[in-house]
mmCIF file of C-alpha atoms and ligand atoms in Angstrom:
data_model
loop_
_atom_site.group_PDB
_atom_site.id
_atom_site.type_symbol
_atom_site.label_atom_id
_atom_site.label_comp_id
_atom_site.label_asym_id
_atom_site.label_seq_id
_atom_site.Cartn_x
_atom_site.Cartn_y
_atom_site.Cartn_z
ATOM 1 C CA UNK A 1 -26.203 -1.145 71.717
ATOM 2 C CA UNK A 2 -25.945 2.078 73.712
ATOM 3 C CA UNK A 3 -26.025 5.746 72.789
ATOM 4 C CA UNK A 4 -26.100 8.970 74.691
ATOM 5 C CA UNK A 5 -27.332 12.549 74.404
ATOM 6 C CA UNK A 6 -26.579 15.632 76.527
ATOM 7 C CA UNK A 7 -28.773 17.982 78.507
ATOM 8 C CA UNK A 8 -28.620 21.655 77.548
ATOM 9 C CA UNK A 9 -28.385 25.056 79.128
ATOM 10 C CA UNK A 10 -29.852 28.021 77.329
ATOM 11 C CA UNK A 11 -27.616 31.103 77.321
ATOM 12 C CA UNK A 12 -30.074 33.537 75.714
ATOM 13 C CA UNK A 13 -33.451 33.389 73.984
ATOM 14 C CA UNK A 14 -35.844 32.278 76.712
ATOM 15 C CA UNK A 15 -39.514 31.682 75.900
ATOM 16 C CA UNK A 16 -38.842 32.609 72.291
ATOM 17 C CA UNK A 17 -38.934 29.172 70.648
ATOM 18 C CA UNK A 18 -42.719 28.781 70.692
ATOM 19 C CA UNK A 19 -42.912 32.281 69.230
ATOM 20 C CA UNK A 20 -40.916 31.147 66.170
ATOM 21 C CA UNK A 21 -37.936 33.117 67.518
ATOM 22 C CA UNK A 22 -34.210 32.693 68.125
ATOM 23 C CA UNK A 23 -32.402 30.715 70.819
ATOM 24 C CA UNK A 24 -28.795 30.237 71.876
ATOM 25 C CA UNK A 25 -28.297 27.056 73.928
ATOM 26 C CA UNK A 26 -25.193 24.958 74.538
ATOM 27 C CA UNK A 27 -24.894 21.306 75.566
ATOM 28 C CA UNK A 28 -23.883 20.491 79.145
ATOM 29 C CA UNK A 29 -21.307 17.788 79.922
ATOM 30 C CA UNK A 30 -23.856 15.505 81.611
ATOM 31 C CA UNK A 31 -25.523 12.984 79.302
ATOM 32 C CA UNK A 32 -28.251 10.357 79.349
ATOM 33 C CA UNK A 33 -27.432 6.963 77.919
ATOM 34 C CA UNK A 34 -29.903 4.430 76.580
ATOM 35 C CA UNK A 35 -29.179 0.764 75.804
ATOM 36 C CA UNK A 36 -31.541 -1.370 73.774
ATOM 37 C CA UNK A 37 -31.870 -4.973 72.788
ATOM 38 C CA UNK A 38 -34.695 -6.996 71.287
ATOM 39 C CA UNK A 39 -36.298 -9.185 73.931
ATOM 40 C CA UNK A 40 -38.332 -11.503 71.705
ATOM 41 C CA UNK A 41 -41.365 -11.017 73.985
ATOM 42 C CA UNK A 42 -44.665 -9.139 73.619
ATOM 43 C CA UNK A 43 -43.883 -6.110 75.784
ATOM 44 C CA UNK A 44 -41.335 -3.355 76.081
ATOM 45 C CA UNK A 45 -39.487 -3.326 79.360
ATOM 46 C CA UNK A 46 -37.776 -0.121 80.577
ATOM 47 C CA UNK A 47 -35.549 0.435 83.580
ATOM 48 C CA UNK A 48 -34.270 3.814 84.776
ATOM 49 C CA UNK A 49 -31.164 3.214 86.893
ATOM 50 C CA UNK A 50 -31.016 6.516 88.808
ATOM 51 C CA UNK A 51 -34.735 6.442 89.586
ATOM 52 C CA UNK A 52 -34.590 2.692 90.339
ATOM 53 C CA UNK A 53 -37.906 2.413 88.516
ATOM 54 C CA UNK A 54 -39.103 -0.157 86.004
ATOM 55 C CA UNK A 55 -42.038 -0.148 83.585
ATOM 56 C CA UNK A 56 -43.571 -2.527 81.088
ATOM 57 C CA UNK A 57 -45.862 -1.605 78.233
ATOM 58 C CA UNK A 58 -47.143 -2.727 74.855
ATOM 59 C CA UNK A 59 -47.289 -0.396 71.870
ATOM 60 C CA UNK A 60 -51.066 -0.029 72.227
ATOM 61 C CA UNK A 61 -51.173 1.111 75.847
ATOM 62 C CA UNK A 62 -49.192 4.002 77.303
ATOM 63 C CA UNK A 63 -47.213 3.263 80.490
ATOM 64 C CA UNK A 64 -48.393 4.762 83.788
ATOM 65 C CA UNK A 65 -44.840 5.579 84.900
ATOM 66 C CA UNK A 66 -44.017 9.137 83.868
ATOM 67 C CA UNK A 67 -40.359 8.471 82.982
ATOM 68 C CA UNK A 68 -41.390 5.695 80.584
ATOM 69 C CA UNK A 69 -43.818 7.955 78.716
ATOM 70 C CA UNK A 70 -40.856 9.725 77.052
ATOM 71 C CA UNK A 71 -39.579 6.420 75.686
ATOM 72 C CA UNK A 72 -43.066 5.322 74.731
ATOM 73 C CA UNK A 73 -43.610 8.663 72.973
ATOM 74 C CA UNK A 74 -40.450 8.171 70.902
ATOM 75 C CA UNK A 75 -41.553 4.674 69.850
ATOM 76 C CA UNK A 76 -45.003 5.948 68.895
ATOM 77 C CA UNK A 77 -43.686 8.954 66.984
ATOM 78 C CA UNK A 78 -41.314 6.664 65.137
ATOM 79 C CA UNK A 79 -44.149 4.304 64.293
ATOM 80 C CA UNK A 80 -46.122 7.214 62.818
ATOM 81 C CA UNK A 81 -42.975 8.057 60.883
ATOM 82 C CA UNK A 82 -43.029 4.527 59.360
ATOM 83 C CA UNK A 83 -40.912 2.347 61.633
ATOM 84 C CA UNK A 84 -42.441 0.034 64.233
ATOM 85 C CA UNK A 85 -39.873 -1.257 66.701
ATOM 86 C CA UNK A 86 -40.242 -4.815 68.025
ATOM 87 C CA UNK A 87 -40.449 -5.304 71.827
ATOM 88 C CA UNK A 88 -37.199 -4.233 73.486
ATOM 89 C CA UNK A 89 -35.415 -4.223 76.821
ATOM 90 C CA UNK A 90 -34.431 -0.626 77.435
ATOM 91 C CA UNK A 91 -31.931 0.503 80.067
ATOM 92 C CA UNK A 92 -31.597 4.193 80.938
ATOM 93 C CA UNK A 93 -28.811 5.780 82.905
ATOM 94 C CA UNK A 94 -28.667 9.547 83.271
ATOM 95 C CA UNK A 95 -26.277 12.107 84.713
ATOM 96 C CA UNK A 96 -28.467 15.005 83.575
ATOM 97 C CA UNK A 97 -30.017 16.620 86.663
ATOM 98 C CA UNK A 98 -33.770 16.067 86.603
ATOM 99 C CA UNK A 99 -36.371 18.801 86.974
ATOM 100 C CA UNK A 100 -34.069 21.848 87.066
ATOM 101 C CA UNK A 101 -34.463 23.166 83.523
ATOM 102 C CA UNK A 102 -31.495 21.387 81.908
ATOM 103 C CA UNK A 103 -33.659 19.257 79.599
ATOM 104 C CA UNK A 104 -33.300 15.823 81.105
ATOM 105 C CA UNK A 105 -36.420 14.842 79.157
ATOM 106 C CA UNK A 106 -35.007 15.980 75.797
ATOM 107 C CA UNK A 107 -31.770 14.120 76.577
ATOM 108 C CA UNK A 108 -33.754 10.952 77.251
ATOM 109 C CA UNK A 109 -35.810 11.330 74.071
ATOM 110 C CA UNK A 110 -32.812 12.066 71.857
ATOM 111 C CA UNK A 111 -30.732 9.247 73.394
ATOM 112 C CA UNK A 112 -33.647 6.822 72.861
ATOM 113 C CA UNK A 113 -34.100 7.841 69.237
ATOM 114 C CA UNK A 114 -30.347 7.690 68.571
ATOM 115 C CA UNK A 115 -30.251 4.180 70.038
ATOM 116 C CA UNK A 116 -33.190 3.128 67.843
ATOM 117 C CA UNK A 117 -31.527 4.688 64.786
ATOM 118 C CA UNK A 118 -28.355 2.763 65.469
ATOM 119 C CA UNK A 119 -29.945 -0.597 66.317
ATOM 120 C CA UNK A 120 -32.258 -0.623 63.318
ATOM 121 C CA UNK A 121 -30.114 1.353 60.882
ATOM 122 C CA UNK A 122 -32.769 4.009 60.414
ATOM 123 C CA UNK A 123 -32.291 6.888 58.013
ATOM 124 C CA UNK A 124 -32.958 9.758 60.370
ATOM 125 C CA UNK A 125 -30.817 12.861 60.496
ATOM 126 C CA UNK A 126 -30.245 14.830 63.698
ATOM 127 C CA UNK A 127 -32.968 17.357 62.874
ATOM 128 C CA UNK A 128 -35.498 14.573 62.266
ATOM 129 C CA UNK A 129 -34.518 13.098 65.638
ATOM 130 C CA UNK A 130 -35.149 16.458 67.332
ATOM 131 C CA UNK A 131 -38.531 16.771 65.611
ATOM 132 C CA UNK A 132 -39.612 13.260 66.634
ATOM 133 C CA UNK A 133 -38.401 13.957 70.174
ATOM 134 C CA UNK A 134 -40.435 17.169 70.336
ATOM 135 C CA UNK A 135 -43.498 15.249 69.101
ATOM 136 C CA UNK A 136 -42.964 12.676 71.862
ATOM 137 C CA UNK A 137 -42.802 15.424 74.488
ATOM 138 C CA UNK A 138 -45.915 17.239 73.241
ATOM 139 C CA UNK A 139 -48.134 14.269 72.496
ATOM 140 C CA UNK A 140 -47.039 11.753 75.136
ATOM 141 C CA UNK A 141 -45.498 13.731 78.019
ATOM 142 C CA UNK A 142 -48.109 16.506 77.879
ATOM 143 C CA UNK A 143 -45.805 19.558 77.585
ATOM 144 C CA UNK A 144 -46.637 21.914 74.758
ATOM 145 C CA UNK A 145 -42.964 22.830 74.329
ATOM 146 C CA UNK A 146 -41.012 24.487 71.536
ATOM 147 C CA UNK A 147 -38.157 22.738 69.744
ATOM 148 C CA UNK A 148 -35.139 24.318 71.451
ATOM 149 C CA UNK A 149 -34.388 21.550 73.953
ATOM 150 C CA UNK A 150 -34.549 18.687 71.484
ATOM 151 C CA UNK A 151 -32.525 20.563 68.848
ATOM 152 C CA UNK A 152 -29.901 21.436 71.455
ATOM 153 C CA UNK A 153 -29.647 17.869 72.736
ATOM 154 C CA UNK A 154 -29.449 16.527 69.196
ATOM 155 C CA UNK A 155 -27.133 19.128 67.616
ATOM 156 C CA UNK A 156 -25.242 21.135 70.222
ATOM 157 C CA UNK A 157 -21.893 20.400 71.839
ATOM 158 C CA UNK A 158 -20.325 21.648 75.036
ATOM 159 C CA UNK A 159 -17.694 23.862 73.403
ATOM 160 C CA UNK A 160 -20.059 25.932 71.240
ATOM 161 C CA UNK A 161 -23.390 27.734 71.203
ATOM 162 C CA UNK A 162 -26.110 26.639 68.820
ATOM 163 C CA UNK A 163 -27.712 29.707 67.263
ATOM 164 C CA UNK A 164 -31.052 28.443 66.051
ATOM 165 C CA UNK A 165 -33.913 30.056 64.184
ATOM 166 C CA UNK A 166 -36.777 27.977 65.532
ATOM 167 C CA UNK A 167 -39.035 28.846 62.579
ATOM 168 C CA UNK A 168 -36.770 27.732 59.748
ATOM 169 C CA UNK A 169 -34.469 25.506 61.835
ATOM 170 C CA UNK A 170 -31.538 27.271 60.176
ATOM 171 C CA UNK A 171 -28.628 27.234 62.564
ATOM 172 C CA UNK A 172 -25.031 28.210 63.121
ATOM 173 C CA UNK A 173 -22.545 26.753 65.533
ATOM 174 C CA UNK A 174 -20.682 29.595 67.239
ATOM 175 C CA UNK A 175 -17.801 29.724 69.675
ATOM 176 C CA UNK A 176 -18.542 30.839 73.230
ATOM 177 C CA UNK A 177 -17.208 34.357 73.918
ATOM 178 C CA UNK A 178 -13.409 34.151 74.247
ATOM 179 C CA UNK A 179 -11.906 33.098 77.608
ATOM 180 C CA UNK A 180 -15.236 32.327 79.265
ATOM 181 C CA UNK A 181 -16.710 29.397 81.105
ATOM 182 C CA UNK A 182 -20.306 28.461 81.941
ATOM 183 C CA UNK A 183 -21.551 28.091 85.499
ATOM 184 C CA UNK A 184 -24.962 26.585 86.251
ATOM 185 C CA UNK A 185 -26.405 26.597 89.758
ATOM 186 C CA UNK A 186 -29.578 24.861 90.832
ATOM 187 C CA UNK A 187 -31.617 27.105 93.131
ATOM 188 C CA UNK A 188 -32.919 24.060 94.972
ATOM 189 C CA UNK A 189 -36.482 25.237 94.333
ATOM 190 C CA UNK A 190 -38.643 22.757 92.417
ATOM 191 C CA UNK A 191 -40.389 24.094 89.322
ATOM 192 C CA UNK A 192 -43.843 23.383 90.687
ATOM 193 C CA UNK A 193 -45.851 25.836 88.590
ATOM 194 C CA UNK A 194 -43.752 25.448 85.478
ATOM 195 C CA UNK A 195 -46.112 23.283 83.411
ATOM 196 C CA UNK A 196 -49.332 25.214 84.037
ATOM 197 C CA UNK A 197 -47.726 28.667 83.847
ATOM 198 C CA UNK A 198 -45.759 27.653 80.755
ATOM 199 C CA UNK A 199 -48.946 26.803 78.913
ATOM 200 C CA UNK A 200 -50.535 30.037 80.177
ATOM 201 C CA UNK A 201 -47.624 32.146 78.863
ATOM 202 C CA UNK A 202 -47.780 30.360 75.559
ATOM 203 C CA UNK A 203 -51.483 31.114 75.217
ATOM 204 C CA UNK A 204 -50.849 34.781 76.112
ATOM 205 C CA UNK A 205 -48.239 35.045 73.365
ATOM 206 C CA UNK A 206 -50.630 33.541 70.831
ATOM 207 C CA UNK A 207 -53.301 36.012 71.884
ATOM 208 C CA UNK A 208 -50.854 38.927 71.606
ATOM 209 C CA UNK A 209 -49.770 37.801 68.128
ATOM 210 C CA UNK A 210 -53.386 37.572 67.037
ATOM 211 C CA UNK A 211 -54.185 41.080 68.302
ATOM 212 C CA UNK A 212 -51.107 42.395 66.492
ATOM 213 C CA UNK A 213 -52.164 40.629 63.305
ATOM 214 C CA UNK A 214 -48.959 38.566 62.952
ATOM 215 C CA UNK A 215 -48.416 34.823 62.667
ATOM 216 C CA UNK A 216 -46.094 34.768 65.690
ATOM 217 C CA UNK A 217 -44.452 37.375 67.945
ATOM 218 C CA UNK A 218 -41.262 36.813 65.968
ATOM 219 C CA UNK A 219 -42.912 38.795 63.169
ATOM 220 C CA UNK A 220 -43.546 41.998 65.132
ATOM 221 C CA UNK A 221 -41.792 44.838 63.356
ATOM 222 C CA UNK A 222 -43.703 47.743 64.840
ATOM 223 C CA UNK A 223 -42.621 48.030 68.474
ATOM 224 C CA UNK A 224 -45.081 50.894 69.046
ATOM 225 C CA UNK A 225 -48.010 48.535 68.383
ATOM 226 C CA UNK A 226 -46.993 46.437 71.384
ATOM 227 C CA UNK A 227 -47.542 49.411 73.663
ATOM 228 C CA UNK A 228 -51.220 49.469 72.672
ATOM 229 C CA UNK A 229 -51.839 45.884 73.807
ATOM 230 C CA UNK A 230 -53.780 45.312 77.026
ATOM 231 C CA UNK A 231 -51.806 44.016 80.042
ATOM 232 C CA UNK A 232 -50.407 41.463 80.661
ATOM 233 C CA UNK A 233 -50.080 40.817 76.909
ATOM 234 C CA UNK A 234 -48.059 44.031 76.493
ATOM 235 C CA UNK A 235 -45.424 42.850 78.975
ATOM 236 C CA UNK A 236 -45.315 39.359 77.472
ATOM 237 C CA UNK A 237 -44.822 40.703 73.945
ATOM 238 C CA UNK A 238 -42.189 43.173 75.159
ATOM 239 C CA UNK A 239 -40.205 40.284 76.569
ATOM 240 C CA UNK A 240 -40.380 38.114 73.481
ATOM 241 C CA UNK A 241 -39.530 40.896 71.035
ATOM 242 C CA UNK A 242 -36.666 42.261 73.153
ATOM 243 C CA UNK A 243 -35.337 38.754 73.848
ATOM 244 C CA UNK A 244 -35.191 37.942 70.134
ATOM 245 C CA UNK A 245 -33.226 41.161 69.612
ATOM 246 C CA UNK A 246 -30.839 40.217 72.401
ATOM 247 C CA UNK A 247 -30.069 36.884 70.710
ATOM 248 C CA UNK A 248 -29.479 38.619 67.398
ATOM 249 C CA UNK A 249 -27.074 41.068 69.073
ATOM 250 C CA UNK A 250 -25.282 38.279 70.934
ATOM 251 C CA UNK A 251 -24.369 36.436 67.742
ATOM 252 C CA UNK A 252 -22.602 39.453 66.236
ATOM 253 C CA UNK A 253 -19.236 38.304 67.707
ATOM 254 C CA UNK A 254 -19.510 40.607 70.680
ATOM 255 C CA UNK A 255 -17.116 40.405 73.617
ATOM 256 C CA UNK A 256 -17.836 38.569 76.858
ATOM 257 C CA UNK A 257 -18.742 41.724 78.780
ATOM 258 C CA UNK A 258 -21.374 42.773 76.238
ATOM 259 C CA UNK A 259 -22.712 39.218 76.075
ATOM 260 C CA UNK A 260 -23.014 39.281 79.854
ATOM 261 C CA UNK A 261 -24.957 42.560 79.728
ATOM 262 C CA UNK A 262 -27.460 40.899 77.407
ATOM 263 C CA UNK A 263 -27.844 38.022 79.868
ATOM 264 C CA UNK A 264 -28.489 40.483 82.702
ATOM 265 C CA UNK A 265 -31.077 42.310 80.602
ATOM 266 C CA UNK A 266 -32.690 38.976 79.745
ATOM 267 C CA UNK A 267 -33.118 38.197 83.433
ATOM 268 C CA UNK A 268 -34.701 41.588 84.116
ATOM 269 C CA UNK A 269 -37.158 41.032 81.305
ATOM 270 C CA UNK A 270 -37.990 37.484 82.421
ATOM 271 C CA UNK A 271 -38.585 38.833 85.916
ATOM 272 C CA UNK A 272 -40.517 42.014 85.120
ATOM 273 C CA UNK A 273 -42.170 41.423 81.754
ATOM 274 C CA UNK A 274 -42.563 37.685 81.486
ATOM 275 C CA UNK A 275 -42.992 37.142 85.240
ATOM 276 C CA UNK A 276 -41.449 33.682 85.339
ATOM 277 C CA UNK A 277 -38.837 34.324 88.033
ATOM 278 C CA UNK A 278 -39.161 33.720 91.752
ATOM 279 C CA UNK A 279 -37.499 35.313 94.764
ATOM 280 C CA UNK A 280 -34.783 32.652 95.102
ATOM 281 C CA UNK A 281 -33.780 32.866 91.428
ATOM 282 C CA UNK A 282 -33.581 36.656 91.687
ATOM 283 C CA UNK A 283 -31.374 36.315 94.752
ATOM 284 C CA UNK A 284 -29.024 33.821 93.070
ATOM 285 C CA UNK A 285 -28.774 35.962 89.956
ATOM 286 C CA UNK A 286 -28.034 39.037 92.070
ATOM 287 C CA UNK A 287 -25.283 37.222 93.980
ATOM 288 C CA UNK A 288 -23.801 35.949 90.715
ATOM 289 C CA UNK A 289 -23.925 39.368 89.089
ATOM 290 C CA UNK A 290 -22.104 40.904 92.071
ATOM 291 C CA UNK A 291 -19.011 38.729 91.435
ATOM 292 C CA UNK A 292 -16.264 40.525 89.541
ATOM 293 C CA UNK A 293 -15.419 37.441 87.444
ATOM 294 C CA UNK A 294 -19.038 37.076 86.266
ATOM 295 C CA UNK A 295 -19.864 38.753 82.938
ATOM 296 C CA UNK A 296 -23.602 38.162 83.272
ATOM 297 C CA UNK A 297 -26.203 35.867 84.821
ATOM 298 C CA UNK A 298 -29.852 34.960 84.422
ATOM 299 C CA UNK A 299 -32.400 32.283 85.177
ATOM 300 C CA UNK A 300 -32.365 29.578 82.536
ATOM 301 C CA UNK A 301 -35.120 27.314 81.224
ATOM 302 C CA UNK A 302 -38.821 27.881 81.751
ATOM 303 C CA UNK A 303 -38.445 29.526 85.206
ATOM 304 C CA UNK A 304 -40.562 29.253 88.394
ATOM 305 C CA UNK A 305 -37.620 27.497 90.071
ATOM 306 C CA UNK A 306 -34.780 25.425 88.678
ATOM 307 C CA UNK A 307 -31.403 26.771 87.644
ATOM 308 C CA UNK A 308 -29.450 29.963 86.860
ATOM 309 C CA UNK A 309 -26.652 30.296 84.325
ATOM 310 C CA UNK A 310 -23.676 32.650 84.506
ATOM 311 C CA UNK A 311 -20.978 33.491 81.997
ATOM 312 C CA UNK A 312 -17.720 33.565 83.955
ATOM 313 C CA UNK A 313 -14.072 34.302 83.352
ATOM 314 C CA UNK A 314 -12.471 31.029 82.268
ATOM 315 C CA UNK A 315 -11.192 28.945 85.164
ATOM 316 C CA UNK A 316 -13.248 30.805 87.766
ATOM 317 C CA UNK A 317 -16.661 29.123 87.573
ATOM 318 C CA UNK A 318 -16.352 26.605 90.387
ATOM 319 C CA UNK A 319 -14.834 29.080 92.854
ATOM 320 C CA UNK A 320 -17.554 31.630 92.017
ATOM 321 C CA UNK A 321 -20.244 28.987 92.466
ATOM 322 C CA UNK A 322 -18.886 28.035 95.878
ATOM 323 C CA UNK A 323 -18.688 31.660 97.037
ATOM 324 C CA UNK A 324 -22.219 32.389 95.881
ATOM 325 C CA UNK A 325 -23.626 29.266 97.520
ATOM 326 C CA UNK A 326 -21.934 30.191 100.811
ATOM 327 C CA UNK A 327 -24.194 33.225 100.860
ATOM 328 C CA UNK A 328 -27.255 31.679 99.254
ATOM 329 C CA UNK A 329 -27.590 28.392 101.129
ATOM 330 C CA UNK A 330 -29.480 28.213 104.381
ATOM 331 C CA UNK A 331 -30.713 25.279 106.435
ATOM 332 C CA UNK A 332 -33.972 25.368 104.488
ATOM 333 C CA UNK A 333 -32.618 26.213 101.056
ATOM 334 C CA UNK A 334 -29.838 24.253 99.392
ATOM 335 C CA UNK A 335 -28.504 25.283 96.021
ATOM 336 C CA UNK A 336 -25.819 23.271 94.226
ATOM 337 C CA UNK A 337 -23.381 23.651 91.350
ATOM 338 C CA UNK A 338 -24.442 21.595 88.322
ATOM 339 C CA UNK A 339 -21.963 22.873 85.703
ATOM 340 C CA UNK A 340 -19.020 22.450 85.787
ATOM 341 C CA UNK A 341 -19.993 18.973 86.995
ATOM 342 C CA UNK A 342 -18.269 17.643 90.084
ATOM 343 C CA UNK A 343 -15.677 14.938 89.495
ATOM 344 C CA UNK A 344 -18.173 12.357 90.851
ATOM 345 C CA UNK A 345 -20.879 13.114 88.316
ATOM 346 C CA UNK A 346 -18.429 12.830 85.408
ATOM 347 C CA UNK A 347 -17.601 9.188 86.105
HETATM 348 C C1 LIG B 401 -38.782 24.761 78.212
HETATM 349 C C2 LIG B 401 -39.318 24.307 76.858
HETATM 350 C C3 LIG B 401 -38.556 24.987 75.712
HETATM 351 C C4 LIG B 401 -38.521 26.510 75.907
HETATM 352 C C5 LIG B 401 -38.082 26.873 77.322
HETATM 353 C C6 LIG B 401 -38.201 28.356 77.615
HETATM 354 O O1 LIG B 401 -37.466 24.328 78.374
HETATM 355 O O2 LIG B 401 -39.200 22.906 76.724
HETATM 356 O O3 LIG B 401 -39.156 24.635 74.482
HETATM 357 O O4 LIG B 401 -39.756 27.082 75.590
HETATM 358 O O5 LIG B 401 -38.839 26.185 78.306
HETATM 359 O O6 LIG B 401 -37.316 29.072 76.824
#
C-alpha cells in the first residue's frame, strides 16, 4: 500500500496564514511517497530512503529521530481523532527537496495520512487530512505553523493555484496566468534562523492584532490605525495587510505581467517590512527580475534562506534559471534549480 503527496511552492500570500489571511500556493511536481504494512509486532518501524535513516517507536514514546516525529505526529493525531493504528512498517521515499521552503514536511505528513486512510479505509476527506497534518507539525514537530502547507499538499495540483482563505478554509482552484511557467531556485543558504524567527514574527503579529483590537490582522480595515503602532509591529502589520490585498488582487484574473508586479511588491515587503529576507535571496530575486522573460520573482516560504520563485514566460524557465545561476553561483555559494525538476529527479 503506497500513496504520495506533493511539496508546494507559494506564489503569493506569505506569512498571512497564521493571521487568518489568504494564500495562493501551487503543488510542485516532486512528491513524497509512503508505503505501509502491518508488521504484527509491538513497535512501529520507519525507514527514510533518501536520508538512509531508520527509527523504531511505540505509540507511547515519541521517536528521537526528527524525520520520524512527523510520522509519529500523524499517528498520534489520528488516535486523538478516534483511530489507533496497529504497529506498522513504514517506508518513506521523497523527491521533495528538504529544508528549502517547499514543504517536505507537509508532503510527508499528508502522504502518511493518505496511506493510513487507504490501508484502513478511514473516512477522512482531504481537508481533514490537512488539519491532522497541521496538528502533527505543531504538536509533534514543534513548528507553530499555519495551515497553508498542509492544505496545499493535500488539495493543490501542479497545473493550478489554490486560492485559500485560511480562516474559513473556503477555496478556489484557479488557472495559472496564461502562458506562464514556474521557476524555483534554491539559494543554497540553509534556513538556520527560520524556526525561531518564525515564532517571533508570529508573536509580533498577535501583539499587533491585540493593539488594534482585532481578532487577527486579517480583520484590519483601518489602514491608518496601523501607522500608529510602535515599531516593529507597524512594519509587520503593513506587510500582512498589504500581502492579503495582493492575493485578493491576484485572483481577479489579472494578466501575467500584473501578477508578476504583485510578486515583486511581495518581495519588497517581505524584505523591508517583514524582514525575513537575506542578502543572497535579495540577490537571486534581483537577478531573476532583471530577465526579460520573468514576469515577477520573490522569496518563497518562511524566508531566512531557502528558495525563490519566479513567474516566467512558458518554456523559458530552465534557460532563465541557468542564466541566473551562472551569475549567482560562486565557489562558496551554490544555488540550484528545483522546479522545473531535472529529468533525474522525475524518475
Ligand atoms: C511556513 C509555514 C506556513 C506559512 C509560511 C509563510 O511554510 O509552515 O504555515 O506560515 O511559512 O508564509
